[in-house]
mmCIF file of C-alpha atoms in Angstrom:
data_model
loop_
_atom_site.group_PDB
_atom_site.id
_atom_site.type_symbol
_atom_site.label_atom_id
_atom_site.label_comp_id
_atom_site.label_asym_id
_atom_site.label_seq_id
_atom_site.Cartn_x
_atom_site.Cartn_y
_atom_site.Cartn_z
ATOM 1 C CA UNK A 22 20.437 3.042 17.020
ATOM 2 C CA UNK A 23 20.462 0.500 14.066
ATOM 3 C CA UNK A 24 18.010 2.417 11.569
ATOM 4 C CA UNK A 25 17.519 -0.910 9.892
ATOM 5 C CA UNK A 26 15.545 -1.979 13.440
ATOM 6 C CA UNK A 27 13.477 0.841 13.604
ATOM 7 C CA UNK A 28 12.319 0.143 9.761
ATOM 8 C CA UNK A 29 11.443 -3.597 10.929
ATOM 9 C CA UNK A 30 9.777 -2.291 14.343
ATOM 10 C CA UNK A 31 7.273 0.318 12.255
ATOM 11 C CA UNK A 32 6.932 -2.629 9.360
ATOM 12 C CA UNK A 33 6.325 -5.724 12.451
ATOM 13 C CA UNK A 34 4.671 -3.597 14.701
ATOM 14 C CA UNK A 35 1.896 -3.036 11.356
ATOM 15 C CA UNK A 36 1.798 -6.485 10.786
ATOM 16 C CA UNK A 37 1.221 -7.394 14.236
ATOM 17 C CA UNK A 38 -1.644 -5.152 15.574
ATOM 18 C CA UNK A 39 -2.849 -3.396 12.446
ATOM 19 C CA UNK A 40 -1.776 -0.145 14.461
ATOM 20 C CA UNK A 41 1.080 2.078 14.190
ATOM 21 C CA UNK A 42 3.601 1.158 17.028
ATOM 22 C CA UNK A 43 3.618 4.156 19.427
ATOM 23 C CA UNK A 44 7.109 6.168 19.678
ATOM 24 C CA UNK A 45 7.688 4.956 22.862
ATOM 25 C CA UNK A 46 6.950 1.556 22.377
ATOM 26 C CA UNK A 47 9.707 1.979 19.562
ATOM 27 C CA UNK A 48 12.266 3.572 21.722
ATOM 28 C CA UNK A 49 11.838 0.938 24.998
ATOM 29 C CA UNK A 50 11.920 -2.001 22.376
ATOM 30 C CA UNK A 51 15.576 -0.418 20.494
ATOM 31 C CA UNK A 52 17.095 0.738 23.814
ATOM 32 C CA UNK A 53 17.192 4.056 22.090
ATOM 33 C CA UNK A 54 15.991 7.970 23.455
ATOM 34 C CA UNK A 55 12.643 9.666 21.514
ATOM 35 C CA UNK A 56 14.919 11.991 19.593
ATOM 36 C CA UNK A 57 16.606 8.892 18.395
ATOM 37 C CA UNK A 58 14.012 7.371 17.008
ATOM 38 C CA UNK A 59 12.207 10.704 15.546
ATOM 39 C CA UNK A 60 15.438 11.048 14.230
ATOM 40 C CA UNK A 61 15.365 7.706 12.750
ATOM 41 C CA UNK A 62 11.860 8.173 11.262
ATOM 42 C CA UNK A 63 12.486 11.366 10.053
ATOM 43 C CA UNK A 64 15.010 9.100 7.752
ATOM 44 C CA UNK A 65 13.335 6.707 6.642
ATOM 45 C CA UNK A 66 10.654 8.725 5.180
ATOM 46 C CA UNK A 67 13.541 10.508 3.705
ATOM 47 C CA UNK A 68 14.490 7.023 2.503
ATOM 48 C CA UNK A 69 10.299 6.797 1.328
ATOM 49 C CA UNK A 70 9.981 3.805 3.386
ATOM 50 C CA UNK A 71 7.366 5.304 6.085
ATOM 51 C CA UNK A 72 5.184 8.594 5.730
ATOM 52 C CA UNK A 73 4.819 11.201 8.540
ATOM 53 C CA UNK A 74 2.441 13.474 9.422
ATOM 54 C CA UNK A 75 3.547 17.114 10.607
ATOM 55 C CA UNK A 76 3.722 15.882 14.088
ATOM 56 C CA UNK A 77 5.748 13.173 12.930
ATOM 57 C CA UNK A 78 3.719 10.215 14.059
ATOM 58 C CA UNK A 79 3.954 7.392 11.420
ATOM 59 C CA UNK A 80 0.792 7.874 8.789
ATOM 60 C CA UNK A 81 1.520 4.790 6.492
ATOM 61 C CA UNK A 82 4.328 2.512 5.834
ATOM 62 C CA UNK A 83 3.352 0.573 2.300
ATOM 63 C CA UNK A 84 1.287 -1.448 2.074
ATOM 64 C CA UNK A 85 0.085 -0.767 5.916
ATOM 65 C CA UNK A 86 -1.874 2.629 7.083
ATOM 66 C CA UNK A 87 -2.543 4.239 10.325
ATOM 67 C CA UNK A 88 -5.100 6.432 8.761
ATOM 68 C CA UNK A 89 -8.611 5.117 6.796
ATOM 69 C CA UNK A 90 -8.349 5.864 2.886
ATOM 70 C CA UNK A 91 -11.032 3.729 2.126
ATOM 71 C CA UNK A 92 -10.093 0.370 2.399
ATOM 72 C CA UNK A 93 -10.646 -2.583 4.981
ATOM 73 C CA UNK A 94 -8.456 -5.812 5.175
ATOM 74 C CA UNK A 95 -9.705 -8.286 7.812
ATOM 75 C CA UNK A 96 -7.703 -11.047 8.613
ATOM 76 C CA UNK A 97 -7.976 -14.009 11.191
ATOM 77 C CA UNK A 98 -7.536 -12.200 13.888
ATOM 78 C CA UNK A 99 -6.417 -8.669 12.984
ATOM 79 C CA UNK A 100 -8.047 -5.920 11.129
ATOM 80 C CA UNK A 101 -6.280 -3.438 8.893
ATOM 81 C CA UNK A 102 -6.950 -0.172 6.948
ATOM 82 C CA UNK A 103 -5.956 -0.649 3.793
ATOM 83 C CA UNK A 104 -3.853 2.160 2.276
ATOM 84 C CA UNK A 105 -5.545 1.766 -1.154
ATOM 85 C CA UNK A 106 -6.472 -1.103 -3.444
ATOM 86 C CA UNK A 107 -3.129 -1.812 -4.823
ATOM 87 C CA UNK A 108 -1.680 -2.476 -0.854
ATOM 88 C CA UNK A 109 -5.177 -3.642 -0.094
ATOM 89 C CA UNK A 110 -5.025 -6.571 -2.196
ATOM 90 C CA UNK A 111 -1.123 -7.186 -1.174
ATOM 91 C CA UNK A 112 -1.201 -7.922 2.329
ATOM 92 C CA UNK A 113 -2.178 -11.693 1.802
ATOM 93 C CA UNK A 114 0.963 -11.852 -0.204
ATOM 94 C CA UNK A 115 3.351 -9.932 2.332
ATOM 95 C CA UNK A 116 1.942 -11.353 5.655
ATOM 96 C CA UNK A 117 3.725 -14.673 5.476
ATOM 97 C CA UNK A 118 5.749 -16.361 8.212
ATOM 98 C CA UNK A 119 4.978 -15.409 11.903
ATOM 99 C CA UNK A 120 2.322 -13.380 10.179
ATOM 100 C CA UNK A 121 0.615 -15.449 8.333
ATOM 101 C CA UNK A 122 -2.732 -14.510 6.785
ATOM 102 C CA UNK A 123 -2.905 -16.574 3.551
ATOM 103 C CA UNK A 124 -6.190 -15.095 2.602
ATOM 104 C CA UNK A 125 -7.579 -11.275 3.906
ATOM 105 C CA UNK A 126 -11.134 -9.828 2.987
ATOM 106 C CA UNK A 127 -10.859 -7.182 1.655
ATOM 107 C CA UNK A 128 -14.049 -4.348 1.608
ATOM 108 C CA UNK A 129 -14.635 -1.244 0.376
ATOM 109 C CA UNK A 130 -17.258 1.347 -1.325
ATOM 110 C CA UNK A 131 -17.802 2.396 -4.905
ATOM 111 C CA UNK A 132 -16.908 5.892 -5.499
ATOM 112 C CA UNK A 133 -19.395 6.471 -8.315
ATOM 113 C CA UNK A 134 -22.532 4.755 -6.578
ATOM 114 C CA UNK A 135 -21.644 4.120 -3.264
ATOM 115 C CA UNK A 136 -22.133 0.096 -3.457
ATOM 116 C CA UNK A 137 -20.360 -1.694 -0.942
ATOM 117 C CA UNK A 138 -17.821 -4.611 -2.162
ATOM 118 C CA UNK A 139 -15.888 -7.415 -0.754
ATOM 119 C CA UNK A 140 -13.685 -9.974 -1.582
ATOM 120 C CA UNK A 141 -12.120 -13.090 -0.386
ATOM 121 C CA UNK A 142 -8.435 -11.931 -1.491
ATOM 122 C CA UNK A 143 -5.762 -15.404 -1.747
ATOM 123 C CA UNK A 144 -2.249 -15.701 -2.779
ATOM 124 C CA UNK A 145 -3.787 -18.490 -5.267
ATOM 125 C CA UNK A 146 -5.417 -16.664 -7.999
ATOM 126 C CA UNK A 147 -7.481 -13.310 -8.384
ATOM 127 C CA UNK A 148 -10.773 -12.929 -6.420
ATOM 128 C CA UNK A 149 -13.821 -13.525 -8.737
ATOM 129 C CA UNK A 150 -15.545 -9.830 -10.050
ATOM 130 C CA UNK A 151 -16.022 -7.019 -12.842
ATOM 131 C CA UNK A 152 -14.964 -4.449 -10.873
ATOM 132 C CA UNK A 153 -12.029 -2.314 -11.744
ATOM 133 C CA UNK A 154 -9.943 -0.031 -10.021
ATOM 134 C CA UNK A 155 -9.007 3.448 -11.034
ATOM 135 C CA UNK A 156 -5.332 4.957 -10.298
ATOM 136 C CA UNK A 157 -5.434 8.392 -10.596
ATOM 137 C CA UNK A 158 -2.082 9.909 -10.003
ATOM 138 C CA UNK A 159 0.775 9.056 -12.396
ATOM 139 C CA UNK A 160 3.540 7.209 -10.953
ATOM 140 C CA UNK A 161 5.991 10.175 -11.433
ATOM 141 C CA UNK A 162 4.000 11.912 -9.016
ATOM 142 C CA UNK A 163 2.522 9.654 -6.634
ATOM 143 C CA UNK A 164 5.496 10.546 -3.839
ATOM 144 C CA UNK A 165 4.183 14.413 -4.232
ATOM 145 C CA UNK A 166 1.552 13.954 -1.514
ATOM 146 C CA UNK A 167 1.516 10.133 -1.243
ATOM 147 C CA UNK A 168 -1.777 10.515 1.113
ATOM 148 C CA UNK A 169 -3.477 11.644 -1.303
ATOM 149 C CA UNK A 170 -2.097 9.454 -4.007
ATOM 150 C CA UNK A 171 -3.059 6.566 -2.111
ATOM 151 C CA UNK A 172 -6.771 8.039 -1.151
ATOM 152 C CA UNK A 173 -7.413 8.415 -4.970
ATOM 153 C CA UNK A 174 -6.322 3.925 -5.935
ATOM 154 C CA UNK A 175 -10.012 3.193 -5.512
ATOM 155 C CA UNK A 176 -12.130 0.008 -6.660
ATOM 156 C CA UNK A 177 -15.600 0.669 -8.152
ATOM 157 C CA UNK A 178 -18.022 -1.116 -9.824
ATOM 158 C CA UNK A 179 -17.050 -0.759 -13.589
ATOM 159 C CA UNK A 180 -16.364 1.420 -16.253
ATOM 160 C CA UNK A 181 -19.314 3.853 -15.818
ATOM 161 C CA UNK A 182 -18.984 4.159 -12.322
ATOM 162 C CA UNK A 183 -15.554 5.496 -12.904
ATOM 163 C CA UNK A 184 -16.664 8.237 -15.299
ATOM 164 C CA UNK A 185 -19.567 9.403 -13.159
ATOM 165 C CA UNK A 186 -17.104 10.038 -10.329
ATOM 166 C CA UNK A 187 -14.630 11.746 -12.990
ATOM 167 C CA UNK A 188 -17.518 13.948 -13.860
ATOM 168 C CA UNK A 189 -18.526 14.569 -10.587
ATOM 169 C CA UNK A 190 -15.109 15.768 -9.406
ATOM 170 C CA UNK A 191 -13.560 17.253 -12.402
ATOM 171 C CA UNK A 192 -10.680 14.670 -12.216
ATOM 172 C CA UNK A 193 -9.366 13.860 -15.478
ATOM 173 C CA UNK A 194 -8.970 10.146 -15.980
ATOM 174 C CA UNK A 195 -5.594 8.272 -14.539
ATOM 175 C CA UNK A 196 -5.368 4.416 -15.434
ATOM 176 C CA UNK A 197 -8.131 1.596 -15.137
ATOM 177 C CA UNK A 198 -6.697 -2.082 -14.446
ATOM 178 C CA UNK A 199 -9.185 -5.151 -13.967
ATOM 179 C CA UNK A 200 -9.181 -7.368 -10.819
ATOM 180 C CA UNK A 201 -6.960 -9.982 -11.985
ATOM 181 C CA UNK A 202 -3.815 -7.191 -12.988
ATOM 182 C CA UNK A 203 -4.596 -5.483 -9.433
ATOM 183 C CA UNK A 204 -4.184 -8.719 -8.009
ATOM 184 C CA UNK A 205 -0.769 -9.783 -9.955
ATOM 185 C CA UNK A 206 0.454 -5.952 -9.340
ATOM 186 C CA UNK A 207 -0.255 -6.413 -5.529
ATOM 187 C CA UNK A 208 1.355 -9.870 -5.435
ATOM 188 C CA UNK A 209 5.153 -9.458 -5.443
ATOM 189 C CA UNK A 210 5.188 -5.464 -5.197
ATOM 190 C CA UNK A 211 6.475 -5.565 -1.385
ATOM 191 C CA UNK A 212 8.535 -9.092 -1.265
ATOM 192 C CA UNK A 213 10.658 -9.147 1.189
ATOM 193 C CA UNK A 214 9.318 -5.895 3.089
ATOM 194 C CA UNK A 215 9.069 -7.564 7.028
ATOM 195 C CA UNK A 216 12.353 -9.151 6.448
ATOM 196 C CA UNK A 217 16.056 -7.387 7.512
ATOM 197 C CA UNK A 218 17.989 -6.088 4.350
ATOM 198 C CA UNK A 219 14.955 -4.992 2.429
ATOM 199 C CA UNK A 220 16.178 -2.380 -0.221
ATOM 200 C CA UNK A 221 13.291 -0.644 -2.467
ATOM 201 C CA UNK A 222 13.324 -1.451 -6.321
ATOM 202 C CA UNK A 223 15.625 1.518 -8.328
ATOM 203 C CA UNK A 224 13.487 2.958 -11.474
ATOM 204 C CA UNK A 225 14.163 0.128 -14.001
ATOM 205 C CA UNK A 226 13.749 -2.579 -11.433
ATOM 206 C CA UNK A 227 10.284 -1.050 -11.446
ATOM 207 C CA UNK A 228 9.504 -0.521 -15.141
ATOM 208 C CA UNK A 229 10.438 -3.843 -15.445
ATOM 209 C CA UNK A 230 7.768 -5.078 -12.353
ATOM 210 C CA UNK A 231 5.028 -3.243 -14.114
ATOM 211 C CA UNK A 232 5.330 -4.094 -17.389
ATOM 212 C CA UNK A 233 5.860 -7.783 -16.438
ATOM 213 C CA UNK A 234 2.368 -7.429 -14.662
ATOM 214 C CA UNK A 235 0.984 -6.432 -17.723
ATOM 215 C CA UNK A 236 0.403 -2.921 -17.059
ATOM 216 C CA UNK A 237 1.280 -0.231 -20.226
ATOM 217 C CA UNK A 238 2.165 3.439 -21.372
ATOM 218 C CA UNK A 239 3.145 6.532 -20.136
ATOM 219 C CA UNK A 240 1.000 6.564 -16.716
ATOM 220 C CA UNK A 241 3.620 4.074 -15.505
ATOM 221 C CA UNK A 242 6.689 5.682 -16.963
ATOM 222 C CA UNK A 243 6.683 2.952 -19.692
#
């Protein structure tokens, strides 16, 4: 079985349907047995290109998620969970081609206050708003329990909203971007992620991403 395939089968079958593609689905479409392909999986989360549960079903595949963590994209026609704001705000920006969704909305709820937001999210310019969103988990650790990492990339409604949920939860404070560096942070983060030959960015490849996006300091390894 080409593993390659199976990578662009989980990553299409996400773009398609907003769903996970089921095992089977997988296997009949690759000529391949189930073992093969939980096989497969098993490698490319290995590879930190999908994320399994215990069973190993597929629980996200960046910047799509099987699983709610807070985040809604709709598009024309299909609906996603987002996996957090960062991946929220990139699918307009990935889904190009036979998937083309030049503009998503994206919604959510404020952490510290519970109001409800949405934007109109383009691949033109940033959507319009004071918000902020809070990253809590250093990069160096966000592949620890990426679930969780993902759960905690969260949009609220500005500085003080942020701090009542730190206080509430006894988090300490990760990083706080604005709208417009979430939205150039999302833009080119997953280029070339639906297409064959896809290979993730090494360490500097990374540094260099971030701090060309205008993000700073030790929180990003910088």
């Amino acid at each position: 079985m080409d593993i390659e395939e199976l990578r662009l089968g989980v990553y299409r079958g996400f773009a398609a349907t907003g769903r996970a593609p089921d095992p089977a689905d997988l296997a009949k479409g690759l000529r391949a047995t189930p073992e093969e392909v939980a096989r497969g999986l098993r490698e490319l989360a290995d590879r930190r290109h999908v994320v399994l549960d215990g069973a190993g079903r597929v629980v996200m595949a960046h910047p799509f998620s099987a699983v709610p963590l807070g985040f809604s994209v709709m598009g024309a026609a299909t609906l996603w969970w987002g996996g957090c704001a960062w991946d929220s705000f990139a699918l307009p920006h990935l889904l190009r081609g036979e998937f083309d969704e030049p503009e998503v909305v994206v919604a959510t709820r404020c952490l510290g206050c519970g109001t409800a937001h949405a934007w109109a999210v383009g691949r033109d310019a940033p959507p319009p708003g004071d918000q902020v969103a809070h990253f809590l988990v250093p990069v160096a650790h966000m592949w620890d329990d990426v679930v969780h990492t993902c759960g905690n990339q969260r949009i609220f409604c500005g500085e003080a909203c942020v701090g009542h949920w730190l206080e509430r939860t006894g988090h300490e404070r990760g990083y706080v971007m604005d709208l417009p560096t979430l939205w150039r942070f999302a833009r080119h983060w997953y280029d070339g992620r639906l297409d064959r030959g896809y290979v993730r960015r090494e360490p500097d490849a990374a540094a260099g991403y971030f701090r060309e996006v205008g993000l700073e300091g030790s929180f990003w390894g910088l």
